[in-house]
Amino acid sequence: MKIPLRYNLRSLLVRWPGSLMTAGGIGLTVAIVVTMMALVGGLENTFVDTGHDGQLVVLRQGSINEVNSFINRDLFPAVRFLPGVARDGRGEPLVSGEIVVVINNTRVDGQSSNMIVRGLTETGFVLRPEVRIVAGRKFRPGLREIMASRALAERFRNMALGETIRFARSQWKVVGIFDTGGTAYDSEAWADYTEISQDWDRPVYSSMLLRAESAAAADEIRRRVAADPRINLQALPQREYFAGQTGAAAGGTKALGYFIAVVVGIGACFAAMNMMYGAVMSRAAEIATLRAVGFRRRHVLASFLAESLIVGVAGGVLGCLLALPMHGISSGTANFQTYSEVLFNFRITPGILLRGLAYAAAVGALGGYLPARRAARMKLIDVIRE
Amino acid sequence: MKYMRFLLQNLFRNRRRTILTVLSIAVSVFLIATLRTLLTEMEAPPETPDSGLRLITRHRVSIVNILPVSYRAKIAQVEGVEAVIGSIWYGGVYKDPKNFFMQFAVDTDQFFAVNSDLIIPEEQKQAFLKDRTGAIAGENIARRFGWKVGDRITMEGSLFDFDAELTLRGIYRGGSDVGSILYFHWDYFNEALGNRGFTGTFSVKARSAAELPAIAERIDALFANTSAPTKTETEKAFMLGFISMVGNVRLLIAGIASAVIFTVILVAANTMAMSIRERVREIGILKALGFRRFQILSLLLAESVLLSLSGALLGGFGARVLYSSMNMALVTGGFFPRFDVTPGTLLLCVAIGVGVGILSAGLPAWRAARRPAAAAMRGVV
């Protein structure tokens, strides 16, 4: 027969200050780990969530992102009239030629950073149905107007609705604020393709975004583009293209996150061990009694391990609660592939909370094992003699 | 000091508990020391006497925009400029995109005049200057990929449409990058791209540090009304510009560090509470012997400070010893060419040790000191 859990719960309650402090320590540890996971998760999610199946990004062969890709304008028709490209209601191919430039701007906190400005046309909006205009309106070609994502408008100076920003050769008036639901496009400002291209003296495209008629057609387009040496281009699935940038923005943070999780975890294990040794030592008489009335060594081991797990999981719940307010906080970091800032939100998902709890349970189990074994190995006779 | 023996005896009464507490604190303080070093290294990148004399001129719009190479001759004539070279980020892929390291195509004629802080054997320097497809690499990347002088290095262009096929002619040490860059000839780069005559930035070596701001202004004034206006700043400011892009690291680290410190306080408080509870009777005896309240309070606090201070010192100095014995440039892929735990960081660790010691034992020690001797000796808890 097992030792009832009620025994452990009551023991913890009797020594509540110690139990609470240990659970609190584990809780803070879990809060740190969950916050780091929310940061990395939010950042990765930004890239993973961007794009639609069946859409392709066309870049110069060898380029790894839009910022360093240059495609001559005369290649545009070659891509436009590829077989398998979807068409809109009027029969026009759904191909959007775009230019992507990086400009230096000052953040609201006074530090300087880089942001992406994308030049596109109406087709670009058609291919990104996730775009919602939350304030103002779209830019009108020919007027040097620009739209900013909501996150960008909040993070950078001169990017709020109605403000004017100076870059390249012109003053650009912010006429609209858009939101793309947390995708990578939420780190950009958009303006008319022709104007950006003129102001930069760059009569080229950085990339083309196209929609294929079907998944099979997309594969066929990819194959055709890759096989044509004259155009020297490559076509990547839009989702894959953005997912591929995750490492350049989140890699360092992720490594730091793992490092922190391991180190604070070790510290928390020592703390849990300390508390459990204290519990075992001060309850020697109880343990002896349990053994005397017939419980086996393994029962004692299981019982103390369970007690440590309870403290760990309680700490885990506390930690998750402490970290929850971090959810939705917006921040930004560098994407070292494009030299620009990527904006993201901390994101706490049920999966992250579960992992936080598992982490807490692991701390409880690792910290509790040695003390529990010690309890199980106590010699009845020694205890009674004391 | 005469109570030292008393303190130590008490601490070693329950050896396991003391060791576990010290280790727990040490691990946490080790983390804090690491995070703070991360911050100090990011905010104060390595400097050499030479890096304090260098300016970087870039396109005003952003670092990604290119500059015409004709600017070089104009900058060279600016009053106070000793030497100037063009430099452009090549961004090639060596075998696998994971093998990231910095590569620049540079003007070689004045390269060693601008970067006189690089340490390289004279014959390797000459061999590099003579070979148009030659390259020199910092010792850290050479070690990372096992390169030896004479090796062929081929990189696939990701930003530019040509693959660089180079021969390693030398390995350098030092510099403000602490040996983590590969340099090759701009002439070769330019020719491979069809002599389009552009570069990325200009590195300018000034005659004296005092003249830096004036020189920067003069350079930017030269190009203010062209289609490619420039922004000139010190090498340090230029580097910090990259760092500030990484985001609000300071806030993140401060948040983590405060949570860790709070955890440490809980751990230490738990230990001290257990330890004091066991000793109620002894404290009563001390009182009966004539010890005053404040004496008992200070004894208990001293014991607690001793405990957490040893943990903090172990963690802080442990970090220093560990990181100085590791090649962090290699571990972090060149992102941190240097990773020194500074005296300031160690001081912070000591402060944490003392602070945690006082805070964690404060309440139980005060209660124990106040308890009347008779009650304590009866063992009323």
mmCIF file of N, CA, C and O in Angstrom, chain A residues 18 21-22 24-25 28-29 32 36 39 60 62-64 67-68 102-104 107 111-114 200 232 259-260 263-264 266-267 270-271 273-274 277 281 332-334 336 339-341 374, chain B residues 16-17 20-21 23-24 27 30-31 34-35 38 58 60-65 89 157-161 241-242 244-247 252 256 259-260 262-263 266-267 269-271 274 323 335:
data_model
loop_
_atom_site.group_PDB
_atom_site.id
_atom_site.type_symbol
_atom_site.label_atom_id
_atom_site.label_comp_id
_atom_site.label_asym_id
_atom_site.label_seq_id
_atom_site.Cartn_x
_atom_site.Cartn_y
_atom_site.Cartn_z
ATOM 1 N N GLY A 18 8.827 27.285 4.935
ATOM 2 C CA GLY A 18 9.878 26.685 4.112
ATOM 3 C C GLY A 18 9.339 26.232 2.768
ATOM 4 O O GLY A 18 9.940 26.476 1.722
ATOM 5 N N MET A 21 8.669 29.242 0.575
ATOM 6 C CA MET A 21 9.879 29.891 0.052
ATOM 7 C C MET A 21 10.480 29.058 -1.069
ATOM 8 O O MET A 21 10.930 29.600 -2.084
ATOM 9 N N THR A 22 10.485 27.743 -0.890
ATOM 10 C CA THR A 22 11.043 26.904 -1.953
ATOM 11 C C THR A 22 10.183 26.990 -3.206
ATOM 12 O O THR A 22 10.691 27.158 -4.319
ATOM 13 N N GLY A 24 8.298 29.385 -4.017
ATOM 14 C CA GLY A 24 8.485 30.728 -4.570
ATOM 15 C C GLY A 24 9.757 30.814 -5.393
ATOM 16 O O GLY A 24 9.777 31.395 -6.481
ATOM 17 N N GLY A 25 10.829 30.206 -4.874
ATOM 18 C CA GLY A 25 12.099 30.206 -5.608
ATOM 19 C C GLY A 25 11.951 29.502 -6.940
ATOM 20 O O GLY A 25 12.365 30.015 -7.981
ATOM 21 N N LEU A 28 9.857 31.694 -9.362
ATOM 22 C CA LEU A 28 10.578 32.771 -10.052
ATOM 23 C C LEU A 28 11.422 32.204 -11.186
ATOM 24 O O LEU A 28 11.511 32.778 -12.263
ATOM 25 N N THR A 29 12.043 31.051 -10.894
ATOM 26 C CA THR A 29 12.853 30.401 -11.921
ATOM 27 C C THR A 29 11.997 30.076 -13.140
ATOM 28 O O THR A 29 12.370 30.352 -14.283
ATOM 29 N N ILE A 32 11.113 33.095 -15.190
ATOM 30 C CA ILE A 32 12.195 33.511 -16.089
ATOM 31 C C ILE A 32 12.192 32.641 -17.341
ATOM 32 O O ILE A 32 12.255 33.131 -18.469
ATOM 33 N N MET A 36 11.449 33.756 -21.245
ATOM 34 C CA MET A 36 12.391 33.560 -22.346
ATOM 35 C C MET A 36 11.732 32.769 -23.482
ATOM 36 O O MET A 36 11.930 33.064 -24.659
ATOM 37 N N LEU A 39 9.472 34.998 -25.389
ATOM 38 C CA LEU A 39 10.226 35.906 -26.263
ATOM 39 C C LEU A 39 10.636 35.180 -27.553
ATOM 40 O O LEU A 39 10.325 35.613 -28.653
ATOM 41 N N ARG A 60 16.857 37.002 -56.733
ATOM 42 C CA ARG A 60 18.013 36.702 -57.567
ATOM 43 C C ARG A 60 18.670 35.426 -57.056
ATOM 44 O O ARG A 60 18.741 35.187 -55.846
ATOM 45 N N GLY A 62 21.091 33.021 -55.539
ATOM 46 C CA GLY A 62 22.206 33.261 -54.631
ATOM 47 C C GLY A 62 21.881 34.225 -53.505
ATOM 48 O O GLY A 62 22.577 34.254 -52.501
ATOM 49 N N SER A 63 20.839 35.032 -53.667
ATOM 50 C CA SER A 63 20.470 35.952 -52.591
ATOM 51 C C SER A 63 19.733 35.190 -51.513
ATOM 52 O O SER A 63 18.980 34.265 -51.808
ATOM 53 N N ILE A 64 19.949 35.617 -50.257
ATOM 54 C CA ILE A 64 19.213 34.923 -49.221
ATOM 55 C C ILE A 64 18.057 35.764 -48.708
ATOM 56 O O ILE A 64 17.231 35.275 -47.961
ATOM 57 N N VAL A 67 16.488 42.114 -49.239
ATOM 58 C CA VAL A 67 17.296 43.319 -49.139
ATOM 59 C C VAL A 67 18.510 43.267 -50.061
ATOM 60 O O VAL A 67 18.924 44.265 -50.623
ATOM 61 N N ASN A 68 19.106 42.090 -50.237
ATOM 62 C CA ASN A 68 20.285 42.027 -51.110
ATOM 63 C C ASN A 68 19.982 41.439 -52.472
ATOM 64 O O ASN A 68 20.862 40.975 -53.156
ATOM 65 N N VAL A 102 16.369 49.562 -46.916
ATOM 66 C CA VAL A 102 16.551 49.688 -45.470
ATOM 67 C C VAL A 102 16.894 51.134 -45.176
ATOM 68 O O VAL A 102 17.769 51.697 -45.829
ATOM 69 N N ILE A 103 16.200 51.754 -44.258
ATOM 70 C CA ILE A 103 16.582 53.115 -43.894
ATOM 71 C C ILE A 103 16.839 53.210 -42.406
ATOM 72 O O ILE A 103 16.281 52.478 -41.601
ATOM 73 N N ASN A 104 17.737 54.123 -42.074
ATOM 74 C CA ASN A 104 18.102 54.355 -40.692
ATOM 75 C C ASN A 104 17.134 55.361 -40.103
ATOM 76 O O ASN A 104 16.854 56.385 -40.708
ATOM 77 N N ARG A 107 14.528 55.452 -33.029
ATOM 78 C CA ARG A 107 13.423 54.846 -32.286
ATOM 79 C C ARG A 107 12.874 55.849 -31.293
ATOM 80 O O ARG A 107 13.506 56.855 -30.970
ATOM 81 N N GLN A 111 17.299 55.753 -29.599
ATOM 82 C CA GLN A 111 18.408 55.046 -30.236
ATOM 83 C C GLN A 111 18.124 54.876 -31.716
ATOM 84 O O GLN A 111 16.974 54.857 -32.147
ATOM 85 N N SER A 112 19.193 54.740 -32.460
ATOM 86 C CA SER A 112 18.972 54.628 -33.896
ATOM 87 C C SER A 112 18.908 53.166 -34.290
ATOM 88 O O SER A 112 19.538 52.311 -33.684
ATOM 89 N N SER A 113 18.099 52.901 -35.287
ATOM 90 C CA SER A 113 17.976 51.538 -35.755
ATOM 91 C C SER A 113 17.516 51.553 -37.204
ATOM 92 O O SER A 113 17.199 52.607 -37.744
ATOM 93 N N ASN A 114 17.499 50.389 -37.818
ATOM 94 C CA ASN A 114 17.118 50.322 -39.224
ATOM 95 C C ASN A 114 15.723 49.756 -39.381
ATOM 96 O O ASN A 114 15.327 48.864 -38.650
ATOM 97 N N TRP A 200 15.566 56.086 -55.007
ATOM 98 C CA TRP A 200 16.786 55.342 -54.715
ATOM 99 C C TRP A 200 17.670 55.160 -55.941
ATOM 100 O O TRP A 200 18.708 54.528 -55.849
ATOM 101 N N ASN A 232 18.336 33.601 -64.221
ATOM 102 C CA ASN A 232 19.177 33.572 -63.021
ATOM 103 C C ASN A 232 18.396 33.942 -61.754
ATOM 104 O O ASN A 232 18.816 34.763 -60.951
ATOM 105 N N PHE A 259 20.677 28.664 -22.169
ATOM 106 C CA PHE A 259 21.729 28.809 -21.169
ATOM 107 C C PHE A 259 21.129 29.239 -19.824
ATOM 108 O O PHE A 259 21.395 28.644 -18.781
ATOM 109 N N ILE A 260 20.266 30.263 -19.888
ATOM 110 C CA ILE A 260 19.658 30.768 -18.655
ATOM 111 C C ILE A 260 18.807 29.682 -18.008
ATOM 112 O O ILE A 260 18.873 29.461 -16.792
ATOM 113 N N VAL A 263 21.049 27.129 -16.243
ATOM 114 C CA VAL A 263 21.744 27.624 -15.049
ATOM 115 C C VAL A 263 20.766 27.879 -13.897
ATOM 116 O O VAL A 263 20.990 27.415 -12.776
ATOM 117 N N VAL A 264 19.658 28.571 -14.160
ATOM 118 C CA VAL A 264 18.732 28.827 -13.043
ATOM 119 C C VAL A 264 18.113 27.516 -12.574
ATOM 120 O O VAL A 264 17.808 27.357 -11.391
ATOM 121 N N ILE A 266 19.625 24.614 -12.359
ATOM 122 C CA ILE A 266 20.571 23.971 -11.442
ATOM 123 C C ILE A 266 20.465 24.626 -10.062
ATOM 124 O O ILE A 266 20.383 23.948 -9.034
ATOM 125 N N GLY A 267 20.422 25.959 -10.065
ATOM 126 C CA GLY A 267 20.299 26.675 -8.794
ATOM 127 C C GLY A 267 19.036 26.258 -8.053
ATOM 128 O O GLY A 267 19.057 26.007 -6.837
ATOM 129 N N PHE A 270 19.298 22.799 -6.396
ATOM 130 C CA PHE A 270 20.011 22.835 -5.112
ATOM 131 C C PHE A 270 19.081 23.311 -4.009
ATOM 132 O O PHE A 270 19.074 22.774 -2.896
ATOM 133 N N ALA A 271 18.283 24.331 -4.329
ATOM 134 C CA ALA A 271 17.384 24.881 -3.315
ATOM 135 C C ALA A 271 16.341 23.851 -2.911
ATOM 136 O O ALA A 271 16.055 23.675 -1.716
ATOM 137 N N MET A 273 16.615 20.647 -3.124
ATOM 138 C CA MET A 273 17.325 19.593 -2.407
ATOM 139 C C MET A 273 17.510 19.967 -0.942
ATOM 140 O O MET A 273 17.278 19.178 -0.036
ATOM 141 N N ASN A 274 17.883 21.228 -0.757
ATOM 142 C CA ASN A 274 18.100 21.739 0.585
ATOM 143 C C ASN A 274 16.846 21.595 1.434
ATOM 144 O O ASN A 274 16.871 21.088 2.553
ATOM 145 N N TYR A 277 16.057 17.846 2.108
ATOM 146 C CA TYR A 277 16.929 17.259 3.134
ATOM 147 C C TYR A 277 16.457 17.699 4.500
ATOM 148 O O TYR A 277 16.394 16.908 5.446
ATOM 149 N N MET A 281 15.359 15.096 7.377
ATOM 150 C CA MET A 281 16.079 15.002 8.630
ATOM 151 C C MET A 281 15.163 15.267 9.821
ATOM 152 O O MET A 281 15.248 14.592 10.835
ATOM 153 N N GLY A 332 11.306 44.547 -30.079
ATOM 154 C CA GLY A 332 11.950 44.410 -31.386
ATOM 155 C C GLY A 332 13.371 43.945 -31.216
ATOM 156 O O GLY A 332 13.982 44.138 -30.174
ATOM 157 N N THR A 333 13.891 43.303 -32.246
ATOM 158 C CA THR A 333 15.290 42.910 -32.217
ATOM 159 C C THR A 333 15.832 42.941 -33.638
ATOM 160 O O THR A 333 15.086 43.166 -34.587
ATOM 161 N N ALA A 334 17.130 42.734 -33.757
ATOM 162 C CA ALA A 334 17.749 42.850 -35.077
ATOM 163 C C ALA A 334 17.601 41.561 -35.867
ATOM 164 O O ALA A 334 17.761 40.483 -35.325
ATOM 165 N N PHE A 336 19.698 39.973 -38.444
ATOM 166 C CA PHE A 336 21.029 40.235 -38.978
ATOM 167 C C PHE A 336 21.166 39.847 -40.442
ATOM 168 O O PHE A 336 22.196 40.053 -41.047
ATOM 169 N N TYR A 339 19.658 43.385 -41.768
ATOM 170 C CA TYR A 339 20.142 44.575 -41.063
ATOM 171 C C TYR A 339 19.028 45.490 -40.637
ATOM 172 O O TYR A 339 19.183 46.707 -40.617
ATOM 173 N N SER A 340 17.875 44.950 -40.348
ATOM 174 C CA SER A 340 16.787 45.820 -39.942
ATOM 175 C C SER A 340 16.109 45.204 -38.730
ATOM 176 O O SER A 340 16.410 44.082 -38.328
ATOM 177 N N GLU A 341 15.208 45.979 -38.168
ATOM 178 C CA GLU A 341 14.556 45.504 -36.957
ATOM 179 C C GLU A 341 13.341 44.662 -37.268
ATOM 180 O O GLU A 341 12.573 44.972 -38.168
ATOM 181 N N ARG A 374 17.669 9.118 0.546
ATOM 182 C CA ARG A 374 18.229 9.150 1.892
ATOM 183 C C ARG A 374 17.182 8.711 2.912
ATOM 184 O O ARG A 374 17.444 7.913 3.811
ATOM 185 N N ARG B 16 25.974 19.772 4.902
ATOM 186 C CA ARG B 16 25.284 19.584 3.633
ATOM 187 C C ARG B 16 24.419 20.800 3.299
ATOM 188 O O ARG B 16 24.404 21.299 2.192
ATOM 189 N N ARG B 17 23.710 21.274 4.338
ATOM 190 C CA ARG B 17 22.836 22.414 4.090
ATOM 191 C C ARG B 17 23.643 23.630 3.649
ATOM 192 O O ARG B 17 23.291 24.334 2.706
ATOM 193 N N LEU B 20 24.932 23.119 0.027
ATOM 194 C CA LEU B 20 23.860 23.248 -0.967
ATOM 195 C C LEU B 20 23.452 24.711 -1.146
ATOM 196 O O LEU B 20 23.226 25.176 -2.258
ATOM 197 N N THR B 21 23.358 25.428 -0.017
ATOM 198 C CA THR B 21 22.969 26.835 -0.119
ATOM 199 C C THR B 21 24.033 27.623 -0.861
ATOM 200 O O THR B 21 23.731 28.415 -1.762
ATOM 201 N N LEU B 23 26.178 26.559 -3.011
ATOM 202 C CA LEU B 23 26.168 26.197 -4.434
ATOM 203 C C LEU B 23 25.005 26.859 -5.155
ATOM 204 O O LEU B 23 25.152 27.379 -6.263
ATOM 205 N N SER B 24 23.834 26.842 -4.521
ATOM 206 C CA SER B 24 22.662 27.439 -5.156
ATOM 207 C C SER B 24 22.893 28.924 -5.409
ATOM 208 O O SER B 24 22.600 29.447 -6.487
ATOM 209 N N VAL B 27 25.570 29.422 -8.228
ATOM 210 C CA VAL B 27 25.066 29.231 -9.594
ATOM 211 C C VAL B 27 24.291 30.474 -10.040
ATOM 212 O O VAL B 27 24.459 30.969 -11.161
ATOM 213 N N PHE B 30 26.625 33.327 -10.602
ATOM 214 C CA PHE B 30 27.354 33.043 -11.842
ATOM 215 C C PHE B 30 26.535 33.529 -13.043
ATOM 216 O O PHE B 30 27.054 34.179 -13.952
ATOM 217 N N LEU B 31 25.233 33.256 -12.998
ATOM 218 C CA LEU B 31 24.364 33.690 -14.095
ATOM 219 C C LEU B 31 24.327 35.214 -14.179
ATOM 220 O O LEU B 31 24.433 35.792 -15.264
ATOM 221 N N THR B 34 27.447 36.481 -15.667
ATOM 222 C CA THR B 34 27.467 36.242 -17.115
ATOM 223 C C THR B 34 26.624 37.282 -17.844
ATOM 224 O O THR B 34 27.062 37.873 -18.831
ATOM 225 N N LEU B 35 25.410 37.512 -17.335
ATOM 226 C CA LEU B 35 24.508 38.441 -18.006
ATOM 227 C C LEU B 35 25.083 39.843 -17.992
ATOM 228 O O LEU B 35 25.013 40.580 -18.973
ATOM 229 N N LEU B 38 27.770 40.120 -20.504
ATOM 230 C CA LEU B 38 27.138 40.238 -21.820
ATOM 231 C C LEU B 38 26.840 41.706 -22.114
ATOM 232 O O LEU B 38 27.115 42.219 -23.190
ATOM 233 N N ARG B 58 29.791 56.122 -43.621
ATOM 234 C CA ARG B 58 28.831 55.263 -44.320
ATOM 235 C C ARG B 58 27.799 56.129 -45.025
ATOM 236 O O ARG B 58 27.744 57.339 -44.825
ATOM 237 N N ARG B 60 24.392 57.903 -45.597
ATOM 238 C CA ARG B 60 23.563 58.447 -44.533
ATOM 239 C C ARG B 60 22.267 57.657 -44.351
ATOM 240 O O ARG B 60 21.754 57.535 -43.243
ATOM 241 N N VAL B 61 21.734 57.134 -45.438
ATOM 242 C CA VAL B 61 20.439 56.461 -45.330
ATOM 243 C C VAL B 61 20.541 55.181 -44.511
ATOM 244 O O VAL B 61 19.749 54.948 -43.609
ATOM 245 N N SER B 62 21.498 54.335 -44.811
ATOM 246 C CA SER B 62 21.695 53.155 -43.973
ATOM 247 C C SER B 62 22.975 52.464 -44.379
ATOM 248 O O SER B 62 23.563 52.747 -45.420
ATOM 249 N N ILE B 63 23.363 51.531 -43.565
ATOM 250 C CA ILE B 63 24.592 50.792 -43.778
ATOM 251 C C ILE B 63 24.510 49.920 -45.032
ATOM 252 O O ILE B 63 25.514 49.562 -45.631
ATOM 253 N N VAL B 64 23.279 49.587 -45.443
ATOM 254 C CA VAL B 64 23.116 48.700 -46.592
ATOM 255 C C VAL B 64 23.429 49.426 -47.908
ATOM 256 O O VAL B 64 23.802 48.817 -48.897
ATOM 257 N N ASN B 65 23.283 50.770 -47.911
ATOM 258 C CA ASN B 65 23.523 51.520 -49.153
ATOM 259 C C ASN B 65 25.007 51.616 -49.447
ATOM 260 O O ASN B 65 25.826 51.759 -48.542
ATOM 261 N N TRP B 89 31.280 44.809 -46.984
ATOM 262 C CA TRP B 89 30.840 43.531 -46.427
ATOM 263 C C TRP B 89 30.552 42.587 -47.578
ATOM 264 O O TRP B 89 29.735 42.879 -48.440
ATOM 265 N N GLY B 157 28.998 33.723 -53.016
ATOM 266 C CA GLY B 157 28.448 35.052 -52.785
ATOM 267 C C GLY B 157 26.955 34.985 -52.540
ATOM 268 O O GLY B 157 26.234 34.359 -53.301
ATOM 269 N N SER B 158 26.482 35.608 -51.451
ATOM 270 C CA SER B 158 25.028 35.625 -51.249
ATOM 271 C C SER B 158 24.488 37.025 -51.526
ATOM 272 O O SER B 158 23.385 37.196 -52.008
ATOM 273 N N LEU B 159 25.298 38.048 -51.236
ATOM 274 C CA LEU B 159 24.878 39.412 -51.534
ATOM 275 C C LEU B 159 25.287 39.791 -52.949
ATOM 276 O O LEU B 159 24.583 40.513 -53.634
ATOM 277 N N PHE B 160 26.439 39.307 -53.354
ATOM 278 C CA PHE B 160 26.975 39.666 -54.659
ATOM 279 C C PHE B 160 27.083 38.427 -55.520
ATOM 280 O O PHE B 160 27.328 37.333 -55.029
ATOM 281 N N ASP B 161 26.932 38.668 -56.818
ATOM 282 C CA ASP B 161 26.802 37.555 -57.733
ATOM 283 C C ASP B 161 28.156 37.027 -58.174
ATOM 284 O O ASP B 161 28.424 36.927 -59.357
ATOM 285 N N GLY B 241 25.963 51.310 -32.839
ATOM 286 C CA GLY B 241 24.765 51.374 -33.675
ATOM 287 C C GLY B 241 24.230 49.982 -33.977
ATOM 288 O O GLY B 241 23.026 49.752 -33.975
ATOM 289 N N PHE B 242 25.144 49.039 -34.204
ATOM 290 C CA PHE B 242 24.721 47.660 -34.447
ATOM 291 C C PHE B 242 24.090 47.072 -33.200
ATOM 292 O O PHE B 242 23.073 46.410 -33.244
ATOM 293 N N SER B 244 22.670 48.563 -30.718
ATOM 294 C CA SER B 244 21.369 49.101 -30.306
ATOM 295 C C SER B 244 20.248 48.449 -31.108
ATOM 296 O O SER B 244 19.106 48.414 -30.687
ATOM 297 N N MET B 245 20.599 47.888 -32.280
ATOM 298 C CA MET B 245 19.579 47.205 -33.072
ATOM 299 C C MET B 245 19.104 45.916 -32.423
ATOM 300 O O MET B 245 18.010 45.443 -32.691
ATOM 301 N N VAL B 246 19.967 45.329 -31.621
ATOM 302 C CA VAL B 246 19.599 44.047 -31.016
ATOM 303 C C VAL B 246 18.382 44.218 -30.110
ATOM 304 O O VAL B 246 17.672 43.265 -29.826
ATOM 305 N N GLY B 247 18.125 45.460 -29.676
ATOM 306 C CA GLY B 247 16.920 45.701 -28.898
ATOM 307 C C GLY B 247 17.232 46.021 -27.455
ATOM 308 O O GLY B 247 18.383 46.255 -27.095
ATOM 309 N N LEU B 252 15.807 43.479 -20.535
ATOM 310 C CA LEU B 252 15.619 42.031 -20.411
ATOM 311 C C LEU B 252 16.547 41.476 -19.336
ATOM 312 O O LEU B 252 16.132 40.729 -18.449
ATOM 313 N N ILE B 256 15.654 39.742 -15.697
ATOM 314 C CA ILE B 256 16.070 38.390 -15.316
ATOM 315 C C ILE B 256 16.907 38.449 -14.043
ATOM 316 O O ILE B 256 16.699 37.685 -13.106
ATOM 317 N N ALA B 259 14.849 38.930 -10.891
ATOM 318 C CA ALA B 259 14.140 37.708 -10.501
ATOM 319 C C ALA B 259 15.113 36.711 -9.876
ATOM 320 O O ALA B 259 14.795 36.067 -8.873
ATOM 321 N N VAL B 260 16.322 36.629 -10.452
ATOM 322 C CA VAL B 260 17.308 35.689 -9.910
ATOM 323 C C VAL B 260 17.713 36.097 -8.495
ATOM 324 O O VAL B 260 17.790 35.272 -7.587
ATOM 325 N N PHE B 262 16.013 37.775 -6.333
ATOM 326 C CA PHE B 262 14.907 37.491 -5.427
ATOM 327 C C PHE B 262 14.877 36.002 -5.067
ATOM 328 O O PHE B 262 14.660 35.635 -3.914
ATOM 329 N N THR B 263 15.149 35.149 -6.067
ATOM 330 C CA THR B 263 15.199 33.710 -5.811
ATOM 331 C C THR B 263 16.289 33.393 -4.796
ATOM 332 O O THR B 263 16.084 32.611 -3.870
ATOM 333 N N LEU B 266 15.240 34.131 -1.317
ATOM 334 C CA LEU B 266 14.352 33.099 -0.786
ATOM 335 C C LEU B 266 15.142 31.868 -0.345
ATOM 336 O O LEU B 266 14.909 31.323 0.734
ATOM 337 N N VAL B 267 16.096 31.453 -1.177
ATOM 338 C CA VAL B 267 16.880 30.262 -0.857
ATOM 339 C C VAL B 267 17.677 30.480 0.426
ATOM 340 O O VAL B 267 17.657 29.660 1.347
ATOM 341 N N ALA B 269 17.160 32.709 2.741
ATOM 342 C CA ALA B 269 16.277 32.933 3.883
ATOM 343 C C ALA B 269 15.791 31.602 4.432
ATOM 344 O O ALA B 269 15.711 31.404 5.649
ATOM 345 N N ASN B 270 15.489 30.686 3.531
ATOM 346 C CA ASN B 270 15.032 29.371 3.951
ATOM 347 C C ASN B 270 16.087 28.687 4.816
ATOM 348 O O ASN B 270 15.804 28.171 5.895
ATOM 349 N N THR B 271 17.324 28.734 4.348
ATOM 350 C CA THR B 271 18.415 28.113 5.089
ATOM 351 C C THR B 271 18.583 28.756 6.459
ATOM 352 O O THR B 271 18.677 28.062 7.481
ATOM 353 N N MET B 274 15.796 27.847 8.874
ATOM 354 C CA MET B 274 15.954 26.490 9.407
ATOM 355 C C MET B 274 17.026 26.469 10.477
ATOM 356 O O MET B 274 16.861 25.906 11.552
ATOM 357 N N TYR B 323 35.395 31.963 -17.889
ATOM 358 C CA TYR B 323 35.369 32.646 -19.181
ATOM 359 C C TYR B 323 36.754 33.031 -19.661
ATOM 360 O O TYR B 323 36.994 33.133 -20.858
ATOM 361 N N PHE B 335 30.614 36.649 -32.188
ATOM 362 C CA PHE B 335 29.742 37.739 -31.758
ATOM 363 C C PHE B 335 30.353 38.463 -30.562
ATOM 364 O O PHE B 335 30.261 39.675 -30.454
#
